[in-house]
mmCIF file of N, CA and C in Angstrom:
data_model
loop_
_atom_site.group_PDB
_atom_site.id
_atom_site.type_symbol
_atom_site.label_atom_id
_atom_site.label_comp_id
_atom_site.label_asym_id
_atom_site.label_seq_id
_atom_site.Cartn_x
_atom_site.Cartn_y
_atom_site.Cartn_z
ATOM 1 N N MET O 1 -18.748 34.454 -4.543
ATOM 2 C CA MET O 1 -18.449 33.155 -3.970
ATOM 3 C C MET O 1 -19.182 32.081 -4.782
ATOM 4 N N SER O 2 -18.476 31.028 -5.055
ATOM 5 C CA SER O 2 -19.019 29.914 -5.827
ATOM 6 C C SER O 2 -20.065 29.151 -5.018
ATOM 7 N N ARG O 3 -21.056 28.648 -5.705
ATOM 8 C CA ARG O 3 -22.055 27.837 -5.017
ATOM 9 C C ARG O 3 -21.470 26.497 -4.590
ATOM 10 N N PHE O 4 -20.262 26.206 -5.062
ATOM 11 C CA PHE O 4 -19.582 24.958 -4.700
ATOM 12 C C PHE O 4 -18.444 25.194 -3.708
ATOM 13 N N SER O 5 -18.428 26.342 -3.060
ATOM 14 C CA SER O 5 -17.304 26.699 -2.185
ATOM 15 C C SER O 5 -17.068 25.671 -1.084
ATOM 16 N N LYS O 6 -18.118 25.051 -0.585
ATOM 17 C CA LYS O 6 -17.946 24.040 0.473
ATOM 18 C C LYS O 6 -17.231 22.794 -0.031
ATOM 19 N N PHE O 7 -17.230 22.600 -1.357
ATOM 20 C CA PHE O 7 -16.607 21.424 -1.939
ATOM 21 C C PHE O 7 -15.172 21.675 -2.393
ATOM 22 N N MET O 8 -14.675 22.883 -2.211
ATOM 23 C CA MET O 8 -13.329 23.224 -2.658
ATOM 24 C C MET O 8 -12.302 22.437 -1.850
ATOM 25 N N ARG O 9 -11.149 22.218 -2.484
ATOM 26 C CA ARG O 9 -10.096 21.383 -1.899
ATOM 27 C C ARG O 9 -9.685 21.828 -0.502
ATOM 28 N N GLU O 10 -9.637 23.129 -0.276
ATOM 29 C CA GLU O 10 -9.192 23.610 1.033
ATOM 30 C C GLU O 10 -10.147 23.212 2.162
ATOM 31 N N ASN O 11 -11.351 22.781 1.823
ATOM 32 C CA ASN O 11 -12.311 22.346 2.831
ATOM 33 C C ASN O 11 -12.281 20.837 3.068
ATOM 34 N N LYS O 12 -11.475 20.147 2.310
ATOM 35 C CA LYS O 12 -11.410 18.687 2.438
ATOM 36 C C LYS O 12 -10.517 18.316 3.624
ATOM 37 N N ALA O 13 -11.024 17.440 4.478
ATOM 38 C CA ALA O 13 -10.268 17.008 5.660
ATOM 39 C C ALA O 13 -9.067 16.167 5.236
ATOM 40 N N GLU O 14 -7.958 16.394 5.921
ATOM 41 C CA GLU O 14 -6.739 15.620 5.641
ATOM 42 C C GLU O 14 -6.842 14.270 6.338
ATOM 43 N N LYS O 15 -6.464 13.231 5.622
ATOM 44 C CA LYS O 15 -6.485 11.885 6.197
ATOM 45 C C LYS O 15 -5.140 11.626 6.863
ATOM 46 N N LYS O 16 -5.212 11.264 8.116
ATOM 47 C CA LYS O 16 -4.004 11.000 8.904
ATOM 48 C C LYS O 16 -3.540 9.569 8.694
ATOM 49 N N ASN O 17 -2.229 9.361 8.816
ATOM 50 C CA ASN O 17 -1.680 8.015 8.766
ATOM 51 C C ASN O 17 -2.128 7.247 10.004
ATOM 52 N N GLY O 18 -2.174 5.931 9.868
ATOM 53 C CA GLY O 18 -2.563 5.075 10.979
ATOM 54 C C GLY O 18 -1.423 4.172 11.399
ATOM 55 N N PHE O 19 -1.550 3.572 12.563
ATOM 56 C CA PHE O 19 -0.506 2.711 13.107
ATOM 57 C C PHE O 19 -1.126 1.403 13.579
ATOM 58 N N TYR O 20 -0.378 0.328 13.351
ATOM 59 C CA TYR O 20 -0.865 -1.003 13.702
ATOM 60 C C TYR O 20 0.338 -1.931 13.809
ATOM 61 N N ALA O 21 0.324 -2.794 14.815
ATOM 62 C CA ALA O 21 1.385 -3.789 14.988
ATOM 63 C C ALA O 21 0.896 -5.113 14.391
ATOM 64 N N PRO O 22 1.352 -5.451 13.175
ATOM 65 C CA PRO O 22 0.807 -6.619 12.497
ATOM 66 C C PRO O 22 1.359 -7.968 12.946
ATOM 67 N N THR O 23 2.473 -7.970 13.670
ATOM 68 C CA THR O 23 3.055 -9.248 14.072
ATOM 69 C C THR O 23 3.671 -9.153 15.462
ATOM 70 N N LYS O 24 3.566 -10.241 16.195
ATOM 71 C CA LYS O 24 4.160 -10.310 17.530
ATOM 72 C C LYS O 24 5.613 -10.753 17.464
ATOM 73 N N SER O 25 6.089 -11.104 16.275
ATOM 74 C CA SER O 25 7.456 -11.614 16.157
ATOM 75 C C SER O 25 8.494 -10.505 15.965
ATOM 76 N N LEU O 26 8.072 -9.273 15.770
ATOM 77 C CA LEU O 26 8.990 -8.129 15.686
ATOM 78 C C LEU O 26 8.648 -7.177 16.826
ATOM 79 N N CYS O 27 9.547 -7.108 17.814
ATOM 80 C CA CYS O 27 9.274 -6.348 19.030
ATOM 81 C C CYS O 27 10.399 -5.362 19.333
ATOM 82 N N ASP O 28 10.064 -4.347 20.133
ATOM 83 C CA ASP O 28 11.082 -3.413 20.593
ATOM 84 C C ASP O 28 11.841 -4.028 21.769
ATOM 85 N N GLU O 29 12.727 -3.259 22.369
ATOM 86 C CA GLU O 29 13.561 -3.763 23.463
ATOM 87 C C GLU O 29 12.759 -4.144 24.708
ATOM 88 N N ASN O 30 11.512 -3.656 24.817
ATOM 89 C CA ASN O 30 10.653 -3.984 25.955
ATOM 90 C C ASN O 30 9.691 -5.131 25.664
ATOM 91 N N GLY O 31 9.817 -5.713 24.477
ATOM 92 C CA GLY O 31 8.955 -6.831 24.117
ATOM 93 C C GLY O 31 7.622 -6.429 23.522
ATOM 94 N N LYS O 32 7.433 -5.130 23.284
ATOM 95 C CA LYS O 32 6.182 -4.639 22.703
ATOM 96 C C LYS O 32 6.262 -4.763 21.174
ATOM 97 N N PRO O 33 5.235 -5.348 20.535
ATOM 98 C CA PRO O 33 5.255 -5.468 19.079
ATOM 99 C C PRO O 33 5.415 -4.103 18.394
ATOM 100 N N LEU O 34 6.253 -4.085 17.359
ATOM 101 C CA LEU O 34 6.523 -2.843 16.631
ATOM 102 C C LEU O 34 5.317 -2.424 15.803
ATOM 103 N N GLU O 35 4.957 -1.145 15.921
ATOM 104 C CA GLU O 35 3.870 -0.619 15.109
ATOM 105 C C GLU O 35 4.394 -0.206 13.752
ATOM 106 N N TRP O 36 3.631 -0.514 12.732
ATOM 107 C CA TRP O 36 3.926 -0.078 11.376
ATOM 108 C C TRP O 36 3.062 1.144 11.092
ATOM 109 N N GLU O 37 3.513 1.966 10.166
ATOM 110 C CA GLU O 37 2.749 3.152 9.774
ATOM 111 C C GLU O 37 2.100 2.901 8.416
ATOM 112 N N PHE O 38 0.840 3.295 8.304
ATOM 113 C CA PHE O 38 0.069 3.101 7.076
ATOM 114 C C PHE O 38 -0.477 4.429 6.592
ATOM 115 N N ARG O 39 -0.536 4.572 5.271
ATOM 116 C CA ARG O 39 -1.103 5.775 4.666
ATOM 117 C C ARG O 39 -2.376 5.393 3.922
ATOM 118 N N HIS O 40 -3.226 6.381 3.730
ATOM 119 C CA HIS O 40 -4.415 6.161 2.913
ATOM 120 C C HIS O 40 -4.007 6.200 1.447
ATOM 121 N N ILE O 41 -4.573 5.323 0.651
ATOM 122 C CA ILE O 41 -4.344 5.371 -0.785
ATOM 123 C C ILE O 41 -5.541 6.062 -1.419
ATOM 124 N N THR O 42 -5.337 6.631 -2.587
ATOM 125 C CA THR O 42 -6.420 7.337 -3.254
ATOM 126 C C THR O 42 -7.320 6.357 -3.999
ATOM 127 N N SER O 43 -8.478 6.804 -4.361
ATOM 128 C CA SER O 43 -9.386 5.986 -5.175
ATOM 129 C C SER O 43 -8.734 5.630 -6.499
ATOM 130 N N LYS O 44 -7.985 6.575 -7.048
ATOM 131 C CA LYS O 44 -7.292 6.332 -8.318
ATOM 132 C C LYS O 44 -6.221 5.254 -8.150
ATOM 133 N N ASP O 45 -5.449 5.334 -7.059
ATOM 134 C CA ASP O 45 -4.443 4.306 -6.772
ATOM 135 C C ASP O 45 -5.106 2.943 -6.606
ATOM 136 N N ASN O 46 -6.218 2.928 -5.880
ATOM 137 C CA ASN O 46 -6.933 1.677 -5.653
ATOM 138 C C ASN O 46 -7.430 1.085 -6.966
ATOM 139 N N GLU O 47 -7.936 1.931 -7.843
ATOM 140 C CA GLU O 47 -8.424 1.439 -9.133
ATOM 141 C C GLU O 47 -7.287 0.812 -9.931
ATOM 142 N N GLY O 48 -6.098 1.430 -9.867
ATOM 143 C CA GLY O 48 -4.926 0.864 -10.533
ATOM 144 C C GLY O 48 -4.553 -0.496 -9.970
ATOM 145 N N LEU O 49 -4.621 -0.628 -8.647
ATOM 146 C CA LEU O 49 -4.332 -1.913 -8.012
ATOM 147 C C LEU O 49 -5.331 -2.978 -8.462
ATOM 148 N N ARG O 50 -6.607 -2.609 -8.490
ATOM 149 C CA ARG O 50 -7.646 -3.555 -8.925
ATOM 150 C C ARG O 50 -7.418 -3.979 -10.376
ATOM 151 N N ASP O 51 -7.061 -3.006 -11.217
ATOM 152 C CA ASP O 51 -6.806 -3.320 -12.627
ATOM 153 C C ASP O 51 -5.642 -4.299 -12.766
ATOM 154 N N GLU O 52 -4.585 -4.074 -11.984
ATOM 155 C CA GLU O 52 -3.419 -4.974 -12.020
ATOM 156 C C GLU O 52 -3.784 -6.399 -11.612
ATOM 157 N N CYS O 53 -4.821 -6.516 -10.801
ATOM 158 C CA CYS O 53 -5.189 -7.816 -10.234
ATOM 159 C C CYS O 53 -6.438 -8.409 -10.883
ATOM 160 N N THR O 54 -6.833 -7.863 -12.005
ATOM 161 C CA THR O 54 -8.028 -8.349 -12.704
ATOM 162 C C THR O 54 -7.612 -9.104 -13.959
ATOM 163 N N VAL O 55 -8.197 -10.275 -14.125
ATOM 164 C CA VAL O 55 -7.937 -11.090 -15.308
ATOM 165 C C VAL O 55 -9.266 -11.369 -15.998
ATOM 166 N N GLU O 56 -9.191 -11.662 -17.266
ATOM 167 C CA GLU O 56 -10.370 -12.034 -18.036
ATOM 168 C C GLU O 56 -10.463 -13.557 -18.034
ATOM 169 N N VAL O 57 -11.600 -14.087 -17.608
ATOM 170 C CA VAL O 57 -11.795 -15.534 -17.600
ATOM 171 C C VAL O 57 -12.921 -15.889 -18.565
ATOM 172 N N PRO O 58 -12.751 -16.990 -19.270
ATOM 173 C CA PRO O 58 -13.789 -17.383 -20.234
ATOM 174 C C PRO O 58 -15.073 -17.808 -19.527
ATOM 175 N N ILE O 59 -16.183 -17.517 -20.161
ATOM 176 C CA ILE O 59 -17.482 -17.945 -19.642
ATOM 177 C C ILE O 59 -17.794 -19.297 -20.273
ATOM 178 N N THR O 60 -18.027 -20.275 -19.422
ATOM 179 C CA THR O 60 -18.292 -21.636 -19.879
ATOM 180 C C THR O 60 -19.495 -21.663 -20.818
ATOM 181 N N GLY O 61 -19.319 -22.314 -21.955
ATOM 182 C CA GLY O 61 -20.397 -22.467 -22.920
ATOM 183 C C GLY O 61 -20.586 -21.298 -23.855
ATOM 184 N N LYS O 62 -19.755 -20.264 -23.692
ATOM 185 C CA LYS O 62 -19.857 -19.092 -24.561
ATOM 186 C C LYS O 62 -18.471 -18.799 -25.135
ATOM 187 N N PRO O 63 -18.190 -19.345 -26.299
ATOM 188 C CA PRO O 63 -16.871 -19.146 -26.900
ATOM 189 C C PRO O 63 -16.566 -17.658 -27.131
ATOM 190 N N ASN O 64 -15.324 -17.293 -26.827
ATOM 191 C CA ASN O 64 -14.828 -15.926 -27.023
ATOM 192 C C ASN O 64 -15.563 -14.871 -26.194
ATOM 193 N N VAL O 65 -16.211 -15.294 -25.111
ATOM 194 C CA VAL O 65 -16.866 -14.361 -24.198
ATOM 195 C C VAL O 65 -16.167 -14.500 -22.844
ATOM 196 N N PHE O 66 -15.762 -13.357 -22.294
ATOM 197 C CA PHE O 66 -14.996 -13.351 -21.053
ATOM 198 C C PHE O 66 -15.652 -12.431 -20.036
ATOM 199 N N ARG O 67 -15.313 -12.660 -18.788
ATOM 200 C CA ARG O 67 -15.751 -11.780 -17.706
ATOM 201 C C ARG O 67 -14.540 -11.432 -16.853
ATOM 202 N N PRO O 68 -14.553 -10.261 -16.246
ATOM 203 C CA PRO O 68 -13.424 -9.898 -15.386
ATOM 204 C C PRO O 68 -13.508 -10.617 -14.043
ATOM 205 N N LYS O 69 -12.353 -10.984 -13.526
ATOM 206 C CA LYS O 69 -12.274 -11.610 -12.209
ATOM 207 C C LYS O 69 -11.115 -10.969 -11.457
ATOM 208 N N VAL O 70 -11.397 -10.458 -10.262
ATOM 209 C CA VAL O 70 -10.356 -9.872 -9.416
ATOM 210 C C VAL O 70 -9.704 -10.989 -8.627
ATOM 211 N N LEU O 71 -8.386 -11.075 -8.717
ATOM 212 C CA LEU O 71 -7.624 -12.047 -7.928
ATOM 213 C C LEU O 71 -7.479 -11.444 -6.528
ATOM 214 N N SER O 72 -8.380 -11.821 -5.633
ATOM 215 C CA SER O 72 -8.515 -11.137 -4.345
ATOM 216 C C SER O 72 -7.252 -11.175 -3.489
ATOM 217 N N SER O 73 -6.579 -12.294 -3.401
ATOM 218 C CA SER O 73 -5.388 -12.342 -2.536
ATOM 219 C C SER O 73 -4.278 -11.457 -3.100
ATOM 220 N N LYS O 74 -4.135 -11.412 -4.409
ATOM 221 C CA LYS O 74 -3.142 -10.543 -5.039
ATOM 222 C C LYS O 74 -3.495 -9.071 -4.808
ATOM 223 N N TYR O 75 -4.779 -8.751 -4.940
ATOM 224 C CA TYR O 75 -5.247 -7.376 -4.737
ATOM 225 C C TYR O 75 -4.989 -6.915 -3.298
ATOM 226 N N ILE O 76 -5.312 -7.759 -2.327
ATOM 227 C CA ILE O 76 -5.117 -7.393 -0.930
ATOM 228 C C ILE O 76 -3.630 -7.226 -0.623
ATOM 229 N N LYS O 77 -2.815 -8.125 -1.155
ATOM 230 C CA LYS O 77 -1.366 -8.034 -0.955
ATOM 231 C C LYS O 77 -0.837 -6.709 -1.503
ATOM 232 N N LYS O 78 -1.290 -6.324 -2.688
ATOM 233 C CA LYS O 78 -0.840 -5.069 -3.289
ATOM 234 C C LYS O 78 -1.379 -3.859 -2.520
ATOM 235 N N MET O 79 -2.601 -3.953 -2.002
ATOM 236 C CA MET O 79 -3.169 -2.863 -1.216
ATOM 237 C C MET O 79 -2.365 -2.654 0.068
ATOM 238 N N ILE O 80 -2.033 -3.752 0.731
ATOM 239 C CA ILE O 80 -1.239 -3.644 1.960
ATOM 240 C C ILE O 80 0.114 -3.020 1.640
ATOM 241 N N THR O 81 0.772 -3.534 0.613
ATOM 242 C CA THR O 81 2.098 -3.036 0.242
ATOM 243 C C THR O 81 2.045 -1.545 -0.096
ATOM 244 N N ALA O 82 1.019 -1.121 -0.816
ATOM 245 C CA ALA O 82 0.885 0.294 -1.182
ATOM 246 C C ALA O 82 0.584 1.168 0.030
ATOM 247 N N SER O 83 0.001 0.588 1.080
ATOM 248 C CA SER O 83 -0.391 1.344 2.268
ATOM 249 C C SER O 83 0.742 1.527 3.274
ATOM 250 N N VAL O 84 1.681 0.597 3.296
ATOM 251 C CA VAL O 84 2.734 0.624 4.320
ATOM 252 C C VAL O 84 3.724 1.759 4.036
ATOM 253 N N VAL O 85 3.922 2.605 5.043
ATOM 254 C CA VAL O 85 4.914 3.683 4.983
ATOM 255 C C VAL O 85 6.192 3.231 5.685
ATOM 256 N N LEU O 86 6.006 2.669 6.881
ATOM 257 C CA LEU O 86 7.131 2.239 7.693
ATOM 258 C C LEU O 86 6.808 0.884 8.292
ATOM 259 N N PRO O 87 7.609 -0.105 8.085
ATOM 260 C CA PRO O 87 8.917 -0.109 7.441
ATOM 261 C C PRO O 87 8.779 0.056 5.924
ATOM 262 N N ASP O 88 9.835 0.534 5.305
ATOM 263 C CA ASP O 88 9.843 0.727 3.856
ATOM 264 C C ASP O 88 10.049 -0.632 3.192
ATOM 265 N N LEU O 89 8.971 -1.184 2.665
ATOM 266 C CA LEU O 89 9.032 -2.522 2.056
ATOM 267 C C LEU O 89 9.832 -2.528 0.754
ATOM 268 N N TYR O 90 10.152 -1.343 0.238
ATOM 269 C CA TYR O 90 10.927 -1.230 -0.993
ATOM 270 C C TYR O 90 12.429 -1.089 -0.720
ATOM 271 N N ASP O 91 12.814 -1.044 0.552
ATOM 272 C CA ASP O 91 14.210 -0.860 0.930
ATOM 273 C C ASP O 91 15.023 -2.124 0.626
ATOM 274 N N ALA O 92 16.049 -1.960 -0.200
ATOM 275 C CA ALA O 92 16.866 -3.102 -0.642
ATOM 276 C C ALA O 92 17.574 -3.778 0.534
ATOM 277 N N GLU O 93 18.073 -2.997 1.478
ATOM 278 C CA GLU O 93 18.775 -3.570 2.627
ATOM 279 C C GLU O 93 17.830 -4.432 3.471
ATOM 280 N N LEU O 94 16.616 -3.940 3.675
ATOM 281 C CA LEU O 94 15.624 -4.692 4.443
ATOM 282 C C LEU O 94 15.226 -5.968 3.697
ATOM 283 N N GLN O 95 15.023 -5.843 2.383
ATOM 284 C CA GLN O 95 14.710 -7.019 1.570
ATOM 285 C C GLN O 95 15.843 -8.040 1.640
ATOM 286 N N ASP O 96 17.082 -7.562 1.515
ATOM 287 C CA ASP O 96 18.250 -8.455 1.567
ATOM 288 C C ASP O 96 18.327 -9.200 2.897
ATOM 289 N N SER O 97 17.962 -8.512 4.000
ATOM 290 C CA SER O 97 18.053 -9.155 5.312
ATOM 291 C C SER O 97 17.105 -10.348 5.421
ATOM 292 N N TYR O 98 16.038 -10.346 4.621
ATOM 293 C CA TYR O 98 15.090 -11.463 4.610
ATOM 294 C C TYR O 98 15.299 -12.382 3.409
ATOM 295 N N GLY O 99 16.256 -12.031 2.538
ATOM 296 C CA GLY O 99 16.541 -12.857 1.377
ATOM 297 C C GLY O 99 15.453 -12.818 0.323
ATOM 298 N N VAL O 100 14.791 -11.660 0.184
ATOM 299 C CA VAL O 100 13.722 -11.505 -0.808
ATOM 300 C C VAL O 100 14.052 -10.318 -1.703
ATOM 301 N N SER O 101 13.321 -10.189 -2.807
ATOM 302 C CA SER O 101 13.641 -9.108 -3.743
ATOM 303 C C SER O 101 12.439 -8.270 -4.173
ATOM 304 N N THR O 102 11.269 -8.499 -3.554
ATOM 305 C CA THR O 102 10.102 -7.673 -3.877
ATOM 306 C C THR O 102 9.429 -7.225 -2.583
ATOM 307 N N PRO O 103 8.720 -6.103 -2.627
ATOM 308 C CA PRO O 103 8.015 -5.638 -1.432
ATOM 309 C C PRO O 103 6.969 -6.649 -0.947
ATOM 310 N N GLU O 104 6.300 -7.300 -1.889
ATOM 311 C CA GLU O 104 5.284 -8.278 -1.516
ATOM 312 C C GLU O 104 5.905 -9.473 -0.796
ATOM 313 N N ASP O 105 7.042 -9.957 -1.303
ATOM 314 C CA ASP O 105 7.726 -11.075 -0.645
ATOM 315 C C ASP O 105 8.232 -10.668 0.736
ATOM 316 N N LEU O 106 8.677 -9.422 0.871
ATOM 317 C CA LEU O 106 9.131 -8.929 2.166
ATOM 318 C C LEU O 106 7.965 -8.882 3.149
ATOM 319 N N LEU O 107 6.822 -8.435 2.687
ATOM 320 C CA LEU O 107 5.626 -8.414 3.531
ATOM 321 C C LEU O 107 5.338 -9.802 4.089
ATOM 322 N N PHE O 108 5.357 -10.806 3.217
ATOM 323 C CA PHE O 108 5.091 -12.179 3.664
ATOM 324 C C PHE O 108 6.195 -12.709 4.581
ATOM 325 N N ALA O 109 7.433 -12.288 4.362
ATOM 326 C CA ALA O 109 8.532 -12.734 5.219
ATOM 327 C C ALA O 109 8.428 -12.115 6.615
ATOM 328 N N MET O 110 8.009 -10.871 6.675
ATOM 329 C CA MET O 110 7.919 -10.181 7.958
ATOM 330 C C MET O 110 6.665 -10.586 8.739
ATOM 331 N N VAL O 111 5.578 -10.788 8.042
ATOM 332 C CA VAL O 111 4.324 -11.211 8.676
ATOM 333 C C VAL O 111 4.048 -12.622 8.164
ATOM 334 N N ASP O 112 4.760 -13.582 8.744
ATOM 335 C CA ASP O 112 4.719 -14.948 8.215
ATOM 336 C C ASP O 112 3.719 -15.851 8.926
ATOM 337 N N ASP O 113 2.968 -15.323 9.870
ATOM 338 C CA ASP O 113 1.917 -16.088 10.531
ATOM 339 C C ASP O 113 0.598 -15.833 9.788
ATOM 340 N N PRO O 114 -0.050 -16.870 9.275
ATOM 341 C CA PRO O 114 -1.267 -16.670 8.486
ATOM 342 C C PRO O 114 -2.374 -15.911 9.223
ATOM 343 N N GLY O 115 -2.541 -16.176 10.500
ATOM 344 C CA GLY O 115 -3.562 -15.471 11.274
ATOM 345 C C GLY O 115 -3.255 -13.989 11.382
ATOM 346 N N GLU O 116 -1.989 -13.675 11.661
ATOM 347 C CA GLU O 116 -1.591 -12.271 11.747
ATOM 348 C C GLU O 116 -1.753 -11.578 10.399
ATOM 349 N N TYR O 117 -1.419 -12.282 9.309
ATOM 350 C CA TYR O 117 -1.563 -11.696 7.974
ATOM 351 C C TYR O 117 -3.037 -11.388 7.681
ATOM 352 N N ASN O 118 -3.927 -12.316 8.033
ATOM 353 C CA ASN O 118 -5.359 -12.076 7.818
ATOM 354 C C ASN O 118 -5.857 -10.890 8.632
ATOM 355 N N GLU O 119 -5.368 -10.750 9.858
ATOM 356 C CA GLU O 119 -5.753 -9.603 10.692
ATOM 357 C C GLU O 119 -5.210 -8.306 10.100
ATOM 358 N N LEU O 120 -3.980 -8.348 9.569
ATOM 359 C CA LEU O 120 -3.404 -7.181 8.910
ATOM 360 C C LEU O 120 -4.239 -6.804 7.691
ATOM 361 N N ALA O 121 -4.619 -7.781 6.897
ATOM 362 C CA ALA O 121 -5.440 -7.525 5.710
ATOM 363 C C ALA O 121 -6.763 -6.878 6.102
ATOM 364 N N ALA O 122 -7.384 -7.371 7.158
ATOM 365 C CA ALA O 122 -8.651 -6.797 7.627
ATOM 366 C C ALA O 122 -8.444 -5.363 8.115
ATOM 367 N N PHE O 123 -7.349 -5.122 8.850
ATOM 368 C CA PHE O 123 -7.055 -3.766 9.330
ATOM 369 C C PHE O 123 -6.893 -2.807 8.158
ATOM 370 N N VAL O 124 -6.082 -3.187 7.171
ATOM 371 C CA VAL O 124 -5.805 -2.299 6.042
ATOM 372 C C VAL O 124 -7.077 -2.013 5.246
ATOM 373 N N GLN O 125 -7.884 -3.026 5.024
ATOM 374 C CA GLN O 125 -9.123 -2.803 4.283
ATOM 375 C C GLN O 125 -10.038 -1.833 5.021
ATOM 376 N N LYS O 126 -10.159 -2.009 6.323
ATOM 377 C CA LYS O 126 -10.989 -1.095 7.117
ATOM 378 C C LYS O 126 -10.369 0.299 7.128
ATOM 379 N N PHE O 127 -9.055 0.381 7.281
ATOM 380 C CA PHE O 127 -8.347 1.655 7.281
ATOM 381 C C PHE O 127 -8.552 2.397 5.958
ATOM 382 N N GLN O 128 -8.641 1.651 4.861
ATOM 383 C CA GLN O 128 -8.823 2.247 3.543
ATOM 384 C C GLN O 128 -10.285 2.581 3.243
ATOM 385 N N GLY O 129 -11.162 2.335 4.202
ATOM 386 C CA GLY O 129 -12.550 2.745 4.042
ATOM 387 C C GLY O 129 -13.515 1.653 3.631
ATOM 388 N N PHE O 130 -13.040 0.424 3.559
ATOM 389 C CA PHE O 130 -13.935 -0.688 3.230
ATOM 390 C C PHE O 130 -14.535 -1.204 4.532
ATOM 391 N N ASP O 131 -15.837 -1.055 4.682
ATOM 392 C CA ASP O 131 -16.496 -1.487 5.918
ATOM 393 C C ASP O 131 -16.508 -2.999 6.049
ATOM 394 N N THR O 132 -16.700 -3.681 4.919
ATOM 395 C CA THR O 132 -16.598 -5.134 4.927
ATOM 396 C C THR O 132 -15.373 -5.495 4.111
ATOM 397 N N THR O 133 -14.663 -6.511 4.539
ATOM 398 C CA THR O 133 -13.447 -6.897 3.840
ATOM 399 C C THR O 133 -13.785 -7.550 2.510
ATOM 400 N N PHE O 134 -12.826 -7.587 1.634
ATOM 401 C CA PHE O 134 -13.009 -8.224 0.329
ATOM 402 C C PHE O 134 -13.331 -9.694 0.525
ATOM 403 N N ASP O 135 -12.688 -10.336 1.504
ATOM 404 C CA ASP O 135 -12.956 -11.743 1.795
ATOM 405 C C ASP O 135 -14.403 -11.937 2.268
ATOM 406 N N ASP O 136 -14.934 -10.969 3.040
ATOM 407 C CA ASP O 136 -16.332 -11.038 3.467
ATOM 408 C C ASP O 136 -17.258 -11.019 2.259
ATOM 409 N N LYS O 137 -16.935 -10.163 1.291
ATOM 410 C CA LYS O 137 -17.757 -10.086 0.075
ATOM 411 C C LYS O 137 -17.680 -11.382 -0.727
ATOM 412 N N VAL O 138 -16.503 -11.993 -0.763
ATOM 413 C CA VAL O 138 -16.361 -13.280 -1.456
ATOM 414 C C VAL O 138 -17.228 -14.326 -0.776
ATOM 415 N N GLU O 139 -17.210 -14.349 0.559
ATOM 416 C CA GLU O 139 -18.036 -15.307 1.301
ATOM 417 C C GLU O 139 -19.519 -15.067 1.038
ATOM 418 N N GLN O 140 -19.932 -13.793 0.998
ATOM 419 C CA GLN O 140 -21.337 -13.478 0.712
ATOM 420 C C GLN O 140 -21.720 -13.968 -0.673
ATOM 421 N N ALA O 141 -20.831 -13.810 -1.625
ATOM 422 C CA ALA O 141 -21.113 -14.234 -2.996
ATOM 423 C C ALA O 141 -21.244 -15.755 -3.082
ATOM 424 N N LYS O 142 -20.483 -16.464 -2.258
ATOM 425 C CA LYS O 142 -20.540 -17.928 -2.263
ATOM 426 C C LYS O 142 -21.874 -18.432 -1.721
ATOM 427 N N ASN O 143 -22.443 -17.687 -0.770
ATOM 428 C CA ASN O 143 -23.687 -18.138 -0.124
ATOM 429 C C ASN O 143 -24.883 -17.791 -0.909
#
């Protein structure tokens, strides 16, 4: 038996999908807000999302020297989109019904209340294992 047997894949707990109703404007026949299904994304997937949302910005007073900057709202939007299982934000028929052509635009069309969107962003970040939201970290950095 390997000294690492406890770390083998078969011992890793499976992460269950989560459910959350992000908007009060989409309800079932009884008036109850519809729950969406969310999946956990992997660390590798998350790193790809961060890379997609990172730009190089010049450092003032230092020619040809740049630093990375994560575009936080873009990153959160992509994280939410990657997490949603149901409804399928990539479904062309669903996109057409809202007159949009990307999953991100569909997300904004379906959750069009800014407060609800912020609550959804906080839910997804916590669901993905971030104890403090990215926006909380931005606020801490400002102070």
